[in-house]
Tab-separated table of C-alpha atoms in Angstrom:
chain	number	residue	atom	x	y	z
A	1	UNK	CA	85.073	61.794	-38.674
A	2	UNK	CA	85.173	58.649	-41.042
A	3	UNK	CA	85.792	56.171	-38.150
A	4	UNK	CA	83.511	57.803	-36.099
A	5	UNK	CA	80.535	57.279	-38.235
A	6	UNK	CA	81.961	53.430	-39.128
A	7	UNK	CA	82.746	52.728	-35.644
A	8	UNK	CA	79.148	51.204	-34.775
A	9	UNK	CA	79.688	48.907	-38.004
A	10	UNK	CA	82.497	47.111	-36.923
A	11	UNK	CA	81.478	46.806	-33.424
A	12	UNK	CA	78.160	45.420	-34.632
A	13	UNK	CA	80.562	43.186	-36.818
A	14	UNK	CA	81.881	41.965	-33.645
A	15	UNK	CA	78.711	41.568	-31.940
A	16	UNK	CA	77.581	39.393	-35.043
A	17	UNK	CA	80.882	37.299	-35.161
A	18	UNK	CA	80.166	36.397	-31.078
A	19	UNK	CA	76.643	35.452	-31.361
A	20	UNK	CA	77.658	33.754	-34.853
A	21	UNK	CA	76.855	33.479	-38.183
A	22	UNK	CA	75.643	31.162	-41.536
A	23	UNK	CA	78.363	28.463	-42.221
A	24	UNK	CA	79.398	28.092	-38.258
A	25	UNK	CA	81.626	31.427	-38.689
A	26	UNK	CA	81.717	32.302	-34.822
A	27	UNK	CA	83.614	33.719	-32.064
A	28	UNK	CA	85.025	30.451	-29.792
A	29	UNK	CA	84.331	31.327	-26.510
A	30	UNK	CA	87.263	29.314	-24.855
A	31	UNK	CA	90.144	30.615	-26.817
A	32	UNK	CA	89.084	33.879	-28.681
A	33	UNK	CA	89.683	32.424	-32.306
A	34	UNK	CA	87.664	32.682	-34.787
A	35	UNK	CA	86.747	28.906	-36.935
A	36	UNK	CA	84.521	27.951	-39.577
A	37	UNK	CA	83.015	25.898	-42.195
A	38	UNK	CA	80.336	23.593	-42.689
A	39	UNK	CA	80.672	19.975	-45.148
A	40	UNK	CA	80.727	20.733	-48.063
A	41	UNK	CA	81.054	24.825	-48.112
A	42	UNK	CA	84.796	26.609	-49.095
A	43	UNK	CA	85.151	29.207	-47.337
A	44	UNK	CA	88.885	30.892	-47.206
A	45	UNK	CA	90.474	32.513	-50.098
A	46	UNK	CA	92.148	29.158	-51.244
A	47	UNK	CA	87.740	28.378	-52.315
A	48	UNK	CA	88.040	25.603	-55.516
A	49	UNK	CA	85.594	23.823	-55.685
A	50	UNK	CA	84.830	20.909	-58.354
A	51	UNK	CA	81.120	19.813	-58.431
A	52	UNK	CA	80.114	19.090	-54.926
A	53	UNK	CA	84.052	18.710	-53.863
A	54	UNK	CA	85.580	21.234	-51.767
A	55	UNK	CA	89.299	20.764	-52.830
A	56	UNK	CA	91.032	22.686	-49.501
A	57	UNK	CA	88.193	22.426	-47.231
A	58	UNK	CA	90.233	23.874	-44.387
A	59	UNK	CA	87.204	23.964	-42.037
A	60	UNK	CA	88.207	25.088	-38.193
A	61	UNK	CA	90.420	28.032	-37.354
A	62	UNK	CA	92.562	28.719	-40.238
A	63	UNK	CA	95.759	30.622	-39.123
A	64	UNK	CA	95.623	33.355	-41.777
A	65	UNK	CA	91.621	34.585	-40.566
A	66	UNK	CA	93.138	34.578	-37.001
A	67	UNK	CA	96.283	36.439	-37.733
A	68	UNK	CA	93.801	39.321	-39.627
A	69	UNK	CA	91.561	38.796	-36.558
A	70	UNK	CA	93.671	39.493	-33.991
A	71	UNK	CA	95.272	42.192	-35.910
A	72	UNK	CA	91.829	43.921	-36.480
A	73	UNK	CA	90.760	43.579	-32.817
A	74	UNK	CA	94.446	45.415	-31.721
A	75	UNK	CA	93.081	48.344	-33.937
A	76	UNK	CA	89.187	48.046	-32.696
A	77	UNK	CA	90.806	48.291	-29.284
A	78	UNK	CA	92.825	51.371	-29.832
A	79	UNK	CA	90.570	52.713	-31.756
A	80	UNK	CA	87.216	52.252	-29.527
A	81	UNK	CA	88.115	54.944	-26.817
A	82	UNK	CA	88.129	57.526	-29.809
A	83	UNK	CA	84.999	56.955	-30.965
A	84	UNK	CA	83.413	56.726	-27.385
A	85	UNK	CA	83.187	52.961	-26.839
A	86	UNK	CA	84.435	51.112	-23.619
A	87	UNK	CA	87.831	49.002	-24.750
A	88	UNK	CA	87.483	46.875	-22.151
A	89	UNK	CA	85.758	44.268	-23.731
A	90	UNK	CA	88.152	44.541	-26.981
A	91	UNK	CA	91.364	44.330	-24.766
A	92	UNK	CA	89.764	41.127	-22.607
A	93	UNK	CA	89.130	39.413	-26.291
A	94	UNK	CA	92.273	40.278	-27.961
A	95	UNK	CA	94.339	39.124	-24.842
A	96	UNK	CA	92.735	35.606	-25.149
A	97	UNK	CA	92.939	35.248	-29.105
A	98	UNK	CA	96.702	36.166	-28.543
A	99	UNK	CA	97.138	33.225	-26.134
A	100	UNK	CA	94.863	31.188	-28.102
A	101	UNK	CA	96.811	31.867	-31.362
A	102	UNK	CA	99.935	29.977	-29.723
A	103	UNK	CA	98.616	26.610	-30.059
A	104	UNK	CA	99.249	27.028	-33.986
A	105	UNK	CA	102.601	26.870	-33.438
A	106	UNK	CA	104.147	22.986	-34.328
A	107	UNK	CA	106.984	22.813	-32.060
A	108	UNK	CA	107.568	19.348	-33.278
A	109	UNK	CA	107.887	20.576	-37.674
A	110	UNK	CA	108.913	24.121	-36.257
A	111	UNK	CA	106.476	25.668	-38.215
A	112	UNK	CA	102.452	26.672	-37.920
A	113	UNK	CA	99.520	24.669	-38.210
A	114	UNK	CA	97.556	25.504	-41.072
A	115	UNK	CA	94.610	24.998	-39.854
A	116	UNK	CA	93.546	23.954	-36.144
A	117	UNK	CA	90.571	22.727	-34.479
A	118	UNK	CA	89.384	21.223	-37.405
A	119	UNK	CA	87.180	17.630	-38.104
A	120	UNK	CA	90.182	15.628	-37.571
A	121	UNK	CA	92.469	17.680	-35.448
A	122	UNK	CA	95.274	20.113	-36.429
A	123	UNK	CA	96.416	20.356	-39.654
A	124	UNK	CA	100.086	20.190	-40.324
A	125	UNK	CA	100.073	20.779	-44.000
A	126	UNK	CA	102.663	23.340	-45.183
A	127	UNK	CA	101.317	26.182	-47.069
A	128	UNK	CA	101.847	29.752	-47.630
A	129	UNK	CA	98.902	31.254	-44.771
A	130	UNK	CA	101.005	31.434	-41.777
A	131	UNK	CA	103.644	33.977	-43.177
A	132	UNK	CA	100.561	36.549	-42.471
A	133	UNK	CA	101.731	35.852	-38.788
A	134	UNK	CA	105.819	35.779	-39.042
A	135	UNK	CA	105.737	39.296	-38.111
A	136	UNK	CA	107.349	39.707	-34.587
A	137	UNK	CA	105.948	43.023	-33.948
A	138	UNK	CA	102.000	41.618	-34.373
A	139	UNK	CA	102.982	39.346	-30.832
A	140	UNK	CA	101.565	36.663	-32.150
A	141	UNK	CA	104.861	34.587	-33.083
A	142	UNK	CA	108.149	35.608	-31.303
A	143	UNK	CA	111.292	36.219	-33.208
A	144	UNK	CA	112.705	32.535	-33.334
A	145	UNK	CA	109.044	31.776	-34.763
A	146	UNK	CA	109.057	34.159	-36.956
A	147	UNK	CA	112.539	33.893	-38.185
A	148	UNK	CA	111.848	29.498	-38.754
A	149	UNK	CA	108.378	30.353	-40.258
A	150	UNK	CA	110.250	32.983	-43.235
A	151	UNK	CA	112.583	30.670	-43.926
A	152	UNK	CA	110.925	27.327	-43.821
A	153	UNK	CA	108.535	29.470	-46.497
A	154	UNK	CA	111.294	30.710	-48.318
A	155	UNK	CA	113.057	26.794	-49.138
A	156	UNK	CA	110.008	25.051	-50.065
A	157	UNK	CA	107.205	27.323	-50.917
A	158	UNK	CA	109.021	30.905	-52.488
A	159	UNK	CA	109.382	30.931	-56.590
A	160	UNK	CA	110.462	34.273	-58.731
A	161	UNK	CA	106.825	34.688	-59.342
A	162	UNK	CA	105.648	34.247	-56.063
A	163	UNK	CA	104.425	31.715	-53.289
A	164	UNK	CA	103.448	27.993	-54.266
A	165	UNK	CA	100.504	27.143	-52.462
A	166	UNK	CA	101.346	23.785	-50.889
A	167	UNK	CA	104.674	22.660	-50.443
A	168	UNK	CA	106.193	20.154	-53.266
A	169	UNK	CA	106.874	17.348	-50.744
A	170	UNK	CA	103.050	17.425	-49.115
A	171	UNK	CA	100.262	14.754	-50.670
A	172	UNK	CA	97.985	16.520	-53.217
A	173	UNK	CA	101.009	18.471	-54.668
A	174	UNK	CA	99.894	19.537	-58.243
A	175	UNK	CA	103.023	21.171	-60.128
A	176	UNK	CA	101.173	21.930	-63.210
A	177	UNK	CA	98.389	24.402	-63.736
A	178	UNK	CA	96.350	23.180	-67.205
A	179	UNK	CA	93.668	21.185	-68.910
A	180	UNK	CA	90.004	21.143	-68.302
A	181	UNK	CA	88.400	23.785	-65.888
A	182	UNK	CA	88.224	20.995	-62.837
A	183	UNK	CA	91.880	19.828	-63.932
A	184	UNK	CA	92.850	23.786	-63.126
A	185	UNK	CA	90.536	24.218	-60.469
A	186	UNK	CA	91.990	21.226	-58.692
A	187	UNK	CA	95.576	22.533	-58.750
A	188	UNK	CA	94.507	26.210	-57.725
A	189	UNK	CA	95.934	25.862	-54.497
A	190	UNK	CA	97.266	22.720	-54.269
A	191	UNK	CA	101.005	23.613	-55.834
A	192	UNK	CA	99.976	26.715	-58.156
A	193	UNK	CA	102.342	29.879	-57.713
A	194	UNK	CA	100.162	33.007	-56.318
A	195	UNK	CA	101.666	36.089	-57.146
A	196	UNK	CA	99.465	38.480	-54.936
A	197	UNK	CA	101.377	36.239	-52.038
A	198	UNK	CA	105.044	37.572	-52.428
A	199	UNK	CA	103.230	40.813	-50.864
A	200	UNK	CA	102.537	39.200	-47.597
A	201	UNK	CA	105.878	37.101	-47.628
A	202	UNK	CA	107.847	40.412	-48.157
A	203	UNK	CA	106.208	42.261	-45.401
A	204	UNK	CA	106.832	39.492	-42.877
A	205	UNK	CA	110.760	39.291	-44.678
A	206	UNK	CA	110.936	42.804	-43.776
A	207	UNK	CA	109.697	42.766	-40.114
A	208	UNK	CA	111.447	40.053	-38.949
A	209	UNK	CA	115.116	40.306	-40.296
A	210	UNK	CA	115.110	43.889	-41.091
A	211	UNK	CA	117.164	43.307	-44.222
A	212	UNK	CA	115.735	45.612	-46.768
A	213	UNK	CA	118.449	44.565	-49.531
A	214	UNK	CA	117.708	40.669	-49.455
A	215	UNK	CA	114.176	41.789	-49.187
A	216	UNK	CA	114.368	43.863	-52.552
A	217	UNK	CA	116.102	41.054	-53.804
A	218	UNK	CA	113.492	38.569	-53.827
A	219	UNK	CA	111.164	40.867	-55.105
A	220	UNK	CA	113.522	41.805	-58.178
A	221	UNK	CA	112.516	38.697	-60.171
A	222	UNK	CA	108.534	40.113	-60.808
A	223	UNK	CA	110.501	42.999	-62.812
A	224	UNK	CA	110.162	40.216	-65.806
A	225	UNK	CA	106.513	39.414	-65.499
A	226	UNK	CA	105.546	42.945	-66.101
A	227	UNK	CA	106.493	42.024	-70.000
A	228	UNK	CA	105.316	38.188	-70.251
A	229	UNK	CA	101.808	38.168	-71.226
A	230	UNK	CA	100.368	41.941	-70.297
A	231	UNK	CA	102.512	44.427	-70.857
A	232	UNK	CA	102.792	46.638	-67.520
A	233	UNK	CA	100.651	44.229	-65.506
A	234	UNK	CA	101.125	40.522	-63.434
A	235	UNK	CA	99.272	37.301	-64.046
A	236	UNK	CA	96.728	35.809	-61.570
A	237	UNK	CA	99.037	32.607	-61.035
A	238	UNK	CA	101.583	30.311	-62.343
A	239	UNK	CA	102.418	27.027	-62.605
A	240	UNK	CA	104.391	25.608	-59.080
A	241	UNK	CA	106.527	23.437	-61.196
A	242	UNK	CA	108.994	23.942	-63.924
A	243	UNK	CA	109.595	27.543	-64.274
A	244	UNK	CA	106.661	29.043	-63.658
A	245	UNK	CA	104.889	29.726	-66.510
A	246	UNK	CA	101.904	32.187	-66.134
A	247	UNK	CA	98.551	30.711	-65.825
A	248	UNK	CA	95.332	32.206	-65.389
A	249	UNK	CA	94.236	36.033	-66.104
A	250	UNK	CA	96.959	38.179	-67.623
A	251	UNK	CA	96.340	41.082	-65.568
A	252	UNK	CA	95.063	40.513	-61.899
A	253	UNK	CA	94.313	43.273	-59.159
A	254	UNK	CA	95.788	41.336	-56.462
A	255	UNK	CA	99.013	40.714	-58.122
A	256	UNK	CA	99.874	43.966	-59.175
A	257	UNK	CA	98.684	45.735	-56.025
A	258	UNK	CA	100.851	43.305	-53.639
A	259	UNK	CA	103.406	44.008	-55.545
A	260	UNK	CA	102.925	47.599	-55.649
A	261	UNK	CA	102.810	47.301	-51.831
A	262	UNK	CA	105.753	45.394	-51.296
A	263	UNK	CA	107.573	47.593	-53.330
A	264	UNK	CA	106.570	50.676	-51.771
A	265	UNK	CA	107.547	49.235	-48.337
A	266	UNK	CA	110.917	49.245	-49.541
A	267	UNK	CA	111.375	52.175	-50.950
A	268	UNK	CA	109.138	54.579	-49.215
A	269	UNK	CA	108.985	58.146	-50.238
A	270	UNK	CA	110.474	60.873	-48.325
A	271	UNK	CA	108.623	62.284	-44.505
A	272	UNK	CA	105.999	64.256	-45.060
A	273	UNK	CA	106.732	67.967	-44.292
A	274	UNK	CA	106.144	68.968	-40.681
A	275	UNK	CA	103.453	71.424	-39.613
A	276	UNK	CA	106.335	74.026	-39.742
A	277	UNK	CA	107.658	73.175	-42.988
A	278	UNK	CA	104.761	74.070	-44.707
A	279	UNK	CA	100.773	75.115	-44.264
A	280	UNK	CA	98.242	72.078	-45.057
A	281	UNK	CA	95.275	73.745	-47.104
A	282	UNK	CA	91.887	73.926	-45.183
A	283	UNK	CA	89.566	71.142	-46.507
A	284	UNK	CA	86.038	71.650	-45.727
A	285	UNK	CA	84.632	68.274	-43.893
A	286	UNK	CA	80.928	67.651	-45.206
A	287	UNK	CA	78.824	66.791	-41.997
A	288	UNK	CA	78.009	63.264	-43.760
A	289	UNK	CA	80.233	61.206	-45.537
């Protein structure tokens, strides 16, 4: 009943997206990708911004927006036939952002672009956005991809407390997370440890080698950050040098839920009772939501 009555949201969503929107967010026409960004606007989650300088600017088709994308138009297009909407056109669009999405792959640092299509080409810059992709069953990376992507993450950008935003050997690298406001807000993601990010990296851990222990294993570390500033809760960030010292708010949403997931997608909970097992309760469904 829910998605019935959202349904016409998202596909207006969609309809907006292709005719685009303020800041150049659009549809591209040629390869099914979504890009962005106009001078002098941030735009993606990694959004610092110092006076009228946009630190990661990342304007084009950030690989992170497109993984989502494509992953929201696989649902749209299962979904649509439920709620009474041709697929057709979902199915068309999702086959070409799936063969557009393989020009972010660098065959020649065997790793993704960060960004591509952008002012001044493709961007080659390692940072954390592309694990949202190392997940061999979304098809947008095979397994070899996937596998080099994980593990290319893993050496250079993985710390106990989470993902480092840029790697240490890329220009800009900012190891420490302090001083003034535009001293922080210039490291935010230009080195600085993300904690929310060892959600995504664990997920993509999981679907591509399938090793549950090693995956548990990484996560084991944020067992001591739930007693270094807030008892029973995670910092925003930390510091990408040194040994990570926590930075930023002591208790932050993202961190703790990311963690929360990750942790749950290792140990799930036992299968739900069949039909047989045992009787659901009858739940009356309101007309409206």
């Amino acid at each position: 009943v829910f998605l019935k009555e959202v349904f016409p949201t998202i596909v207006d969503m969609v309809s907006h997206l292709a005719d685009g929107t303020r800041y150049n967010i659009k549809i591209d026409d040629v390869d099914g990708l979504i890009s962005s960004g106009t001078p002098g606007v941030q735009l993606t989650w990694m959004d610092a911004r110092v006076g009228e300088w946009v630190v990661t600017p990342r304007m084009g088709k950030p690989i992170e927006v497109n993984a989502k994308w494509i992953e929201g138009l696989a649902f749209i297009a299962s979904m649509a036939p439920r709620c009474g909407v041709p697929s057709i056109y979902y199915e068309k669009l999702l086959t070409k952002a799936k063969k557009g999405f393989r020009r972010f792959w660098n065959d020649e640092l065997q790793f993704c672009f960060d960004v591509i299509d952008g002012p001044f080409g493709n961007d080659a810059t390692l940072r954390p956005n592309q694990i949202f992709a190392a997940r061999p069953d979304l098809g947008l990376l095979s397994q070899s991809q996937s596998e080099a992507v994980v593990k290319v993450c893993q050496k250079h950008l993985l710390t106990p407390a989470g993902l480092r935003s840029l790697a240490p050997f890329e220009p800009g690298y900012t190891p420490s997370f302090s001083g003034p406001s535009s001293s922080r807000d210039a490291a935010y993601h230009q080195g600085t440890v993300w904690g929310w990010l060892i959600g995504p990296f664990i997920n993509a851990h999981l679907a591509t080698f399938k090793d549950a222990k090693r995956a548990s294993q990484i996560l084991e570390p944020f067992k001591d950050q739930l007693s270094n500033e807030c008892f029973g809760s995670i910092n925003e960030v930390f510091e990408g040098g040194g040994a990570q010292s926590a930075k930023g708010c002591v208790a932050q949403a993202w961190s703790v839920g990311e963690v929360l997931r990750a942790w749950t997608l290792l140990n799930p909970g036992p299968p739900a009772k069949s039909k047989s097992q045992s009787k659901p309760k009858k739940i009356k469904v309101p007309s409206k939501l």
